[in-house]
Coordinates of C-alpha atoms and ligand atoms in Angstrom, one line a residue:
M1 CA -14.1 -82.7 -77.9
R2 CA -12.5 -84.1 -74.8
I3 CA -13.0 -82.9 -71.2
D4 CA -10.7 -84.7 -68.8
G5 CA -10.0 -87.3 -71.5
R6 CA -13.7 -88.1 -72.0
P7 CA -15.3 -87.3 -75.4
Y8 CA -18.3 -84.9 -75.2
R9 CA -20.6 -83.2 -77.6
T10 CA -22.6 -80.2 -76.4
I11 CA -26.0 -81.9 -76.7
W12 CA -27.2 -85.6 -76.7
T13 CA -30.1 -87.7 -75.8
A14 CA -30.0 -89.7 -72.5
D15 CA -30.3 -93.5 -72.3
D16 CA -34.1 -93.2 -72.0
G17 CA -34.0 -91.9 -75.7
A18 CA -36.2 -89.0 -74.7
T19 CA -34.5 -86.6 -72.3
V20 CA -32.1 -84.2 -73.9
V21 CA -28.9 -83.5 -72.1
V22 CA -26.8 -80.3 -72.6
I23 CA -23.7 -78.8 -71.0
D24 CA -24.7 -75.9 -68.8
Q25 CA -22.6 -73.1 -70.2
T26 CA -23.7 -70.7 -67.5
R27 CA -21.6 -72.7 -65.1
L28 CA -18.4 -72.7 -67.1
P29 CA -15.5 -72.3 -66.7
F30 CA -15.6 -73.0 -63.0
E31 CA -17.8 -76.0 -63.1
F32 CA -18.5 -78.6 -65.7
A33 CA -22.2 -79.6 -65.3
T34 CA -24.9 -81.0 -67.4
R35 CA -28.6 -80.1 -67.5
R36 CA -31.5 -82.3 -68.5
L37 CA -34.3 -81.0 -70.7
R38 CA -37.6 -82.8 -70.6
T39 CA -40.1 -80.4 -71.9
L40 CA -40.6 -77.8 -74.6
D41 CA -40.5 -75.1 -71.9
E42 CA -37.2 -76.4 -70.5
A43 CA -35.7 -76.4 -74.0
A44 CA -36.9 -72.8 -74.6
G45 CA -35.7 -71.7 -71.2
A46 CA -32.2 -73.2 -71.8
I47 CA -31.9 -71.2 -75.0
R48 CA -33.3 -68.0 -73.5
S49 CA -31.1 -68.1 -70.4
M50 CA -28.0 -69.1 -72.4
V51 CA -27.5 -72.5 -70.7
V52 CA -26.9 -73.3 -74.4
R53 CA -25.8 -70.6 -76.8
G54 CA -23.9 -70.1 -80.1
A55 CA -25.8 -70.0 -83.3
P56 CA -25.5 -73.6 -84.4
L57 CA -26.2 -75.0 -81.0
I58 CA -29.2 -72.8 -80.5
G59 CA -30.6 -74.3 -83.7
V60 CA -29.9 -77.9 -82.7
T61 CA -31.4 -77.4 -79.2
A62 CA -34.5 -75.9 -80.8
A63 CA -34.8 -78.9 -83.0
Y64 CA -34.7 -81.2 -79.9
G65 CA -37.2 -78.8 -78.3
M66 CA -39.6 -79.6 -81.1
A67 CA -39.1 -83.3 -80.4
L68 CA -39.8 -82.8 -76.6
A69 CA -42.9 -80.8 -77.5
M70 CA -44.3 -83.8 -79.6
R71 CA -44.2 -86.2 -76.7
P72 CA -47.4 -85.0 -74.9
E73 CA -49.2 -83.9 -78.1
A74 CA -48.2 -84.3 -81.7
S75 CA -51.1 -82.4 -83.4
D76 CA -50.6 -79.8 -86.1
D77 CA -51.4 -77.2 -83.6
A78 CA -48.7 -78.5 -81.2
V79 CA -46.1 -78.4 -84.0
R80 CA -47.0 -74.8 -84.7
R81 CA -47.1 -73.8 -81.1
A82 CA -43.7 -75.3 -80.4
H83 CA -42.2 -73.6 -83.4
D84 CA -43.5 -70.2 -82.2
V85 CA -42.5 -70.6 -78.6
L86 CA -38.9 -71.6 -79.6
L87 CA -38.6 -68.9 -82.3
R88 CA -39.2 -66.2 -79.7
T89 CA -36.3 -67.3 -77.5
R90 CA -33.5 -65.4 -79.2
P91 CA -33.8 -63.1 -82.2
T92 CA -30.4 -62.8 -84.0
A93 CA -29.0 -66.3 -84.7
V94 CA -30.9 -67.4 -87.9
N95 CA -29.9 -71.0 -87.3
L96 CA -32.9 -71.0 -84.9
R97 CA -35.4 -70.1 -87.5
W98 CA -33.7 -72.4 -90.0
A99 CA -33.9 -75.5 -87.7
L100 CA -37.5 -74.7 -86.6
E101 CA -38.7 -74.3 -90.2
R102 CA -37.0 -77.6 -91.2
M103 CA -38.5 -79.4 -88.2
A104 CA -42.0 -78.0 -88.8
R105 CA -41.9 -78.9 -92.5
V106 CA -40.9 -82.5 -91.8
L107 CA -43.3 -83.0 -89.0
L108 CA -46.4 -81.5 -90.7
A109 CA -45.8 -83.7 -93.7
A110 CA -46.1 -86.9 -91.5
P111 CA -49.0 -88.5 -89.7
S112 CA -49.2 -87.4 -86.1
S113 CA -48.7 -91.0 -84.9
E114 CA -45.2 -90.9 -86.3
R115 CA -44.1 -87.4 -85.2
V116 CA -42.4 -88.2 -82.0
A117 CA -39.9 -90.7 -83.5
L118 CA -39.5 -88.6 -86.6
A119 CA -38.8 -85.4 -84.6
Y120 CA -36.0 -87.1 -82.6
R121 CA -34.6 -88.5 -85.9
E122 CA -34.6 -85.2 -87.6
A123 CA -33.1 -83.3 -84.6
A124 CA -30.3 -85.9 -84.5
A125 CA -29.8 -85.5 -88.3
I126 CA -29.5 -81.7 -87.8
A127 CA -26.9 -82.3 -85.1
E128 CA -24.9 -84.7 -87.2
E129 CA -25.0 -82.3 -90.1
D130 CA -23.7 -79.6 -87.9
V131 CA -20.7 -81.8 -87.0
A132 CA -20.1 -82.6 -90.6
C133 CA -20.3 -78.9 -91.6
C134 CA -17.9 -77.8 -88.8
T135 CA -15.4 -80.6 -89.7
A136 CA -15.4 -79.3 -93.3
I137 CA -15.1 -75.7 -92.2
G138 CA -12.1 -76.8 -90.2
H139 CA -10.6 -78.4 -93.3
H140 CA -11.0 -75.3 -95.5
G141 CA -9.9 -72.9 -92.8
F142 CA -6.9 -75.0 -92.0
A143 CA -5.7 -74.5 -95.6
I144 CA -5.9 -70.7 -95.0
L145 CA -3.9 -71.0 -91.7
Q146 CA -1.3 -73.2 -93.5
D147 CA -0.8 -70.6 -96.2
L148 CA -0.4 -67.8 -93.7
A149 CA 2.0 -69.8 -91.6
A150 CA 4.3 -70.8 -94.5
G151 CA 7.8 -69.5 -93.9
L152 CA 6.8 -67.6 -90.7
G153 CA 9.3 -69.4 -88.5
R154 CA 7.2 -68.8 -85.4
P155 CA 3.7 -69.8 -84.2
L156 CA 0.8 -68.2 -86.2
N157 CA -1.2 -65.7 -84.2
V158 CA -4.9 -66.0 -84.6
L159 CA -7.4 -63.6 -83.0
T160 CA -10.9 -64.7 -82.2
H161 CA -13.9 -63.0 -80.7
C162 CA -16.6 -64.5 -78.5
N163 CA -17.0 -68.2 -78.6
A164 CA -17.3 -69.9 -81.9
G165 CA -15.8 -73.1 -80.8
W166 CA -17.3 -76.5 -80.1
L167 CA -19.4 -75.1 -77.2
A168 CA -21.2 -72.9 -79.7
C169 CA -21.9 -75.9 -82.0
V170 CA -22.3 -79.6 -81.5
D171 CA -18.6 -80.3 -81.9
R172 CA -15.4 -78.7 -83.4
G173 CA -16.9 -75.2 -83.8
T174 CA -16.9 -72.8 -86.7
A175 CA -14.2 -70.2 -86.2
L176 CA -12.2 -72.5 -84.0
A177 CA -12.5 -75.6 -86.2
P178 CA -9.6 -74.5 -88.4
V179 CA -7.6 -73.8 -85.2
Y180 CA -8.2 -77.4 -83.9
A181 CA -7.5 -78.9 -87.3
A182 CA -4.2 -76.9 -87.5
H183 CA -3.1 -77.8 -84.0
D184 CA -4.0 -81.5 -84.4
A185 CA -1.9 -81.5 -87.6
G186 CA 1.1 -80.0 -85.7
L187 CA 1.0 -76.4 -87.0
P188 CA 2.3 -74.2 -84.2
L189 CA -0.2 -71.5 -83.4
H190 CA -1.3 -69.2 -80.6
V191 CA -4.8 -67.7 -80.2
W192 CA -5.6 -64.2 -78.8
V193 CA -8.9 -64.6 -77.1
D194 CA -11.1 -61.5 -76.8
E195 CA -12.7 -61.6 -73.4
T196 CA -16.0 -60.5 -75.0
R197 CA -17.8 -58.3 -72.6
P198 CA -20.4 -58.2 -71.3
R199 CA -20.9 -61.9 -70.9
N200 CA -17.3 -62.9 -71.4
Q201 CA -17.8 -65.9 -73.7
G202 CA -14.2 -65.5 -74.8
A203 CA -12.7 -65.5 -71.3
A204 CA -15.0 -68.1 -69.9
L205 CA -15.8 -70.5 -72.8
T206 CA -13.2 -70.0 -75.6
A207 CA -10.3 -70.0 -73.1
F208 CA -11.8 -73.1 -71.4
E209 CA -12.1 -75.1 -74.5
L210 CA -8.7 -74.1 -76.0
G211 CA -7.1 -74.9 -72.7
A212 CA -8.8 -78.3 -72.5
H213 CA -7.4 -79.1 -76.0
G214 CA -3.9 -77.9 -75.1
I215 CA -3.9 -74.9 -77.5
P216 CA -1.7 -72.0 -76.5
H217 CA -3.8 -68.9 -76.0
T218 CA -3.9 -65.6 -74.2
V219 CA -7.0 -63.8 -73.1
V220 CA -7.0 -60.1 -73.8
A221 CA -9.4 -57.2 -73.0
D222 CA -11.7 -56.5 -75.9
N223 CA -10.0 -53.2 -76.4
A224 CA -6.5 -54.7 -76.9
G225 CA -7.0 -56.0 -80.5
G226 CA -6.2 -52.8 -82.4
H227 CA -3.0 -52.4 -80.4
L228 CA -2.0 -56.0 -81.0
M229 CA -2.6 -55.6 -84.7
Q230 CA -0.5 -52.4 -84.9
R231 CA 2.4 -54.2 -83.3
G232 CA 2.2 -57.0 -85.9
L233 CA 1.1 -59.5 -83.3
V234 CA -2.0 -60.8 -85.1
D235 CA -1.6 -62.7 -88.4
V236 CA -5.3 -63.4 -89.0
C237 CA -8.7 -62.9 -87.4
F238 CA -11.2 -65.8 -87.4
V239 CA -14.8 -65.2 -86.1
G240 CA -18.1 -67.0 -86.3
S241 CA -21.5 -65.6 -87.3
D242 CA -25.0 -65.6 -86.0
R243 CA -26.5 -64.5 -89.3
T244 CA -24.8 -63.7 -92.6
T245 CA -26.9 -62.0 -95.2
A246 CA -27.1 -62.9 -98.9
N247 CA -24.7 -60.0 -99.7
G248 CA -22.0 -61.3 -97.3
D249 CA -22.6 -59.0 -94.3
V250 CA -21.7 -60.8 -91.1
A251 CA -23.7 -60.4 -87.9
N252 CA -21.7 -61.7 -84.9
K253 CA -21.2 -60.9 -81.2
I254 CA -21.0 -57.2 -80.3
G255 CA -17.4 -55.9 -80.9
T256 CA -16.7 -58.0 -84.0
Y257 CA -17.1 -55.0 -86.3
L258 CA -14.5 -53.0 -84.4
K259 CA -12.0 -55.9 -84.8
A260 CA -12.8 -56.0 -88.6
L261 CA -12.1 -52.2 -88.8
A262 CA -8.8 -52.6 -87.0
A263 CA -7.9 -55.6 -89.1
R264 CA -8.6 -53.6 -92.3
D265 CA -6.5 -50.7 -91.1
N266 CA -3.6 -53.0 -90.3
G267 CA -3.8 -55.3 -93.4
V268 CA -4.7 -58.3 -91.2
P269 CA -7.0 -60.8 -93.0
F270 CA -10.4 -61.2 -91.4
Y271 CA -12.4 -64.4 -92.0
A272 CA -15.9 -65.4 -90.9
A273 CA -16.5 -69.1 -90.6
L274 CA -20.1 -70.4 -90.8
P275 CA -22.3 -73.3 -92.0
Y276 CA -25.0 -72.8 -94.6
S277 CA -27.6 -72.8 -91.8
T278 CA -26.3 -69.3 -90.8
I279 CA -26.9 -67.7 -94.1
D280 CA -30.1 -65.7 -94.3
W281 CA -31.0 -65.7 -98.0
R282 CA -34.0 -63.5 -97.2
L283 CA -31.9 -60.5 -96.2
D284 CA -29.7 -58.4 -98.4
D285 CA -28.4 -55.7 -96.1
G286 CA -27.1 -56.9 -92.8
V287 CA -26.6 -53.5 -91.2
A288 CA -30.2 -52.4 -91.9
E289 CA -32.0 -55.6 -91.6
V290 CA -30.5 -58.1 -89.1
P291 CA -32.5 -58.0 -85.8
I292 CA -30.1 -57.2 -83.0
E293 CA -30.8 -58.7 -79.6
E294 CA -31.0 -56.2 -76.8
R295 CA -30.1 -57.9 -73.6
S296 CA -30.5 -57.0 -70.0
A297 CA -28.5 -54.0 -68.8
R298 CA -27.5 -56.0 -65.8
E299 CA -25.0 -57.9 -68.0
V300 CA -23.2 -54.6 -68.4
T301 CA -23.6 -53.3 -64.8
H302 CA -22.6 -56.6 -63.2
L303 CA -19.9 -59.2 -63.6
H304 CA -19.8 -62.9 -62.6
G305 CA -16.6 -64.3 -61.2
R306 CA -15.0 -66.7 -58.7
A307 CA -13.9 -65.3 -55.4
A308 CA -10.8 -66.4 -53.5
D309 CA -13.0 -68.7 -51.3
G310 CA -14.2 -70.5 -54.4
R311 CA -17.7 -69.0 -54.5
V312 CA -19.0 -67.8 -57.8
L313 CA -20.3 -64.3 -57.2
E314 CA -22.0 -61.4 -59.1
V315 CA -20.4 -58.0 -58.5
E316 CA -21.5 -54.5 -59.5
V317 CA -19.0 -52.6 -61.7
V318 CA -20.9 -49.5 -62.8
A319 CA -21.6 -46.4 -60.8
P320 CA -25.0 -47.1 -59.2
G321 CA -27.8 -45.2 -60.9
S322 CA -26.1 -44.9 -64.3
A323 CA -28.0 -46.2 -67.3
A324 CA -26.5 -49.1 -69.3
A325 CA -27.4 -50.5 -72.7
N326 CA -26.6 -53.9 -74.0
P327 CA -26.9 -54.5 -77.8
A328 CA -25.6 -58.1 -78.1
F329 CA -24.6 -58.3 -81.8
D330 CA -23.2 -56.1 -84.5
V331 CA -22.8 -56.4 -88.2
T332 CA -19.5 -56.3 -90.1
P333 CA -20.1 -55.1 -93.6
A334 CA -19.0 -57.5 -96.4
R335 CA -16.4 -55.1 -97.6
L336 CA -14.4 -55.7 -94.4
V337 CA -14.5 -59.5 -94.6
T338 CA -11.6 -61.2 -96.5
G339 CA -13.6 -64.4 -97.0
I340 CA -16.4 -66.5 -95.7
V341 CA -15.3 -70.1 -94.8
T342 CA -18.2 -72.5 -95.2
E343 CA -18.5 -76.3 -95.4
R344 CA -18.4 -75.9 -99.2
G345 CA -15.2 -73.9 -99.3
V346 CA -14.1 -70.3 -99.0
A347 CA -16.3 -67.6 -100.7
P348 CA -15.6 -63.9 -101.2
A349 CA -18.0 -62.0 -98.9
S350 CA -20.4 -60.9 -101.6
R351 CA -23.7 -61.9 -103.1
A352 CA -22.0 -63.4 -106.1
G353 CA -19.4 -65.2 -103.9
L354 CA -22.0 -66.9 -101.8
A355 CA -24.3 -67.6 -104.7
A356 CA -21.5 -69.4 -106.5
L357 CA -21.1 -71.8 -103.5
Y358 CA -24.9 -72.2 -103.0
P359 CA -26.5 -71.9 -106.4
A360 CA -29.7 -73.7 -105.3
E361 CA -30.3 -71.6 -102.2
A362 CA -29.3 -68.2 -103.4
P363 CA -32.1 -65.9 -104.6
R364 CA -32.4 -66.0 -108.4
G365 CA -30.3 -63.5 -110.2
A366 CA -27.9 -63.2 -107.2
A367 CA -24.8 -64.2 -109.1
Ligands
MRU401 O1 -24.8 -64.7 -77.5 P1 -24.1 -65.9 -77.9 O2 -23.1 -66.4 -76.9 O3 -25.1 -67.0 -78.4 O4 -23.3 -65.4 -79.2 C1 -22.4 -66.3 -79.8 C2 -21.7 -65.7 -80.9 O5 -21.8 -64.6 -81.2 C3 -20.8 -66.6 -81.7 O6 -19.7 -65.9 -82.1 C4 -21.6 -67.1 -82.8 O7 -22.8 -67.7 -82.4 C5 -20.8 -67.8 -83.8 S1 -21.3 -69.4 -84.1 C6 -20.3 -70.6 -83.7

């Protein structure tokens, strides 16, 4: 995607062919800055501190983290250590485990003398694959938006939660890929952007990238969605996912479930868009089984923002002394999901639906 007319991805290798460069998402939307990752620990730290975030990008950064880890030592032990260090960074997005297992499998099958070059090649392949998946998701999701817009006579209103755009991936995004495809094809649309407390990925990141692409959008408080749907102001919800289980349950940023409930009550279609690397074929009941990240209470008790003098500040918003809890994800049961938009097409949110799209990956007997 373009920032000030210059094309960017969210992650790339520097001219030295070794250093990994990422966009520092903790500085957006007020400052566009990049961060250089030179070691395994720096890659793990970038994921943990959410310099990079979003399920697909977490996976790609972890893959490059494995490559960085191979530079000082490429033994079997070093492969396993790097895998374990990176796996501990964040618990919910399964793209992390998927990318690490793929990297470890490829690296352990090769002689250690070849592992550095191989690791960079494989990480780059994962990144390219992510772009291809997101482009295909955009194509399939665009068809849905086109159908919904037919005969409307006004811009289509899409509601999205958190950031599942290009900043959450390598390029294009998952939930926002159809929006970009539709906008680029001249389909008039408008996006309701949930601010997405507590970290405000919607207000800070989704609004930033939609604005940079010239897409009409409005940021709303997370609590506004139900009201907007009752008033007929939302035609469709599109969200991403951090882990979708084999039966079609969709784990995504906290608050997604409430939007799905409101969508169901108001007859608004609710789609989750995700690449195959987000499907966890080992789990069959998202509500019971998906590990939900519990983040610092400080993200709830404090807010970041820019003051009138331009300084970015942290301010306290909760009565001092009150306890705060911060579950970072929730699970939307498959029955509330109209369809799952993948790189292979749109599946009903069910075990049979996903198995029909991925017959080789689905557990036997799933269909
Ligand atoms: O905590 P984050 O910012 O990593 O959470 C991101 C989300 O929940 C996204 O909606 C999700 O990763 C969708 S993937 C494009």
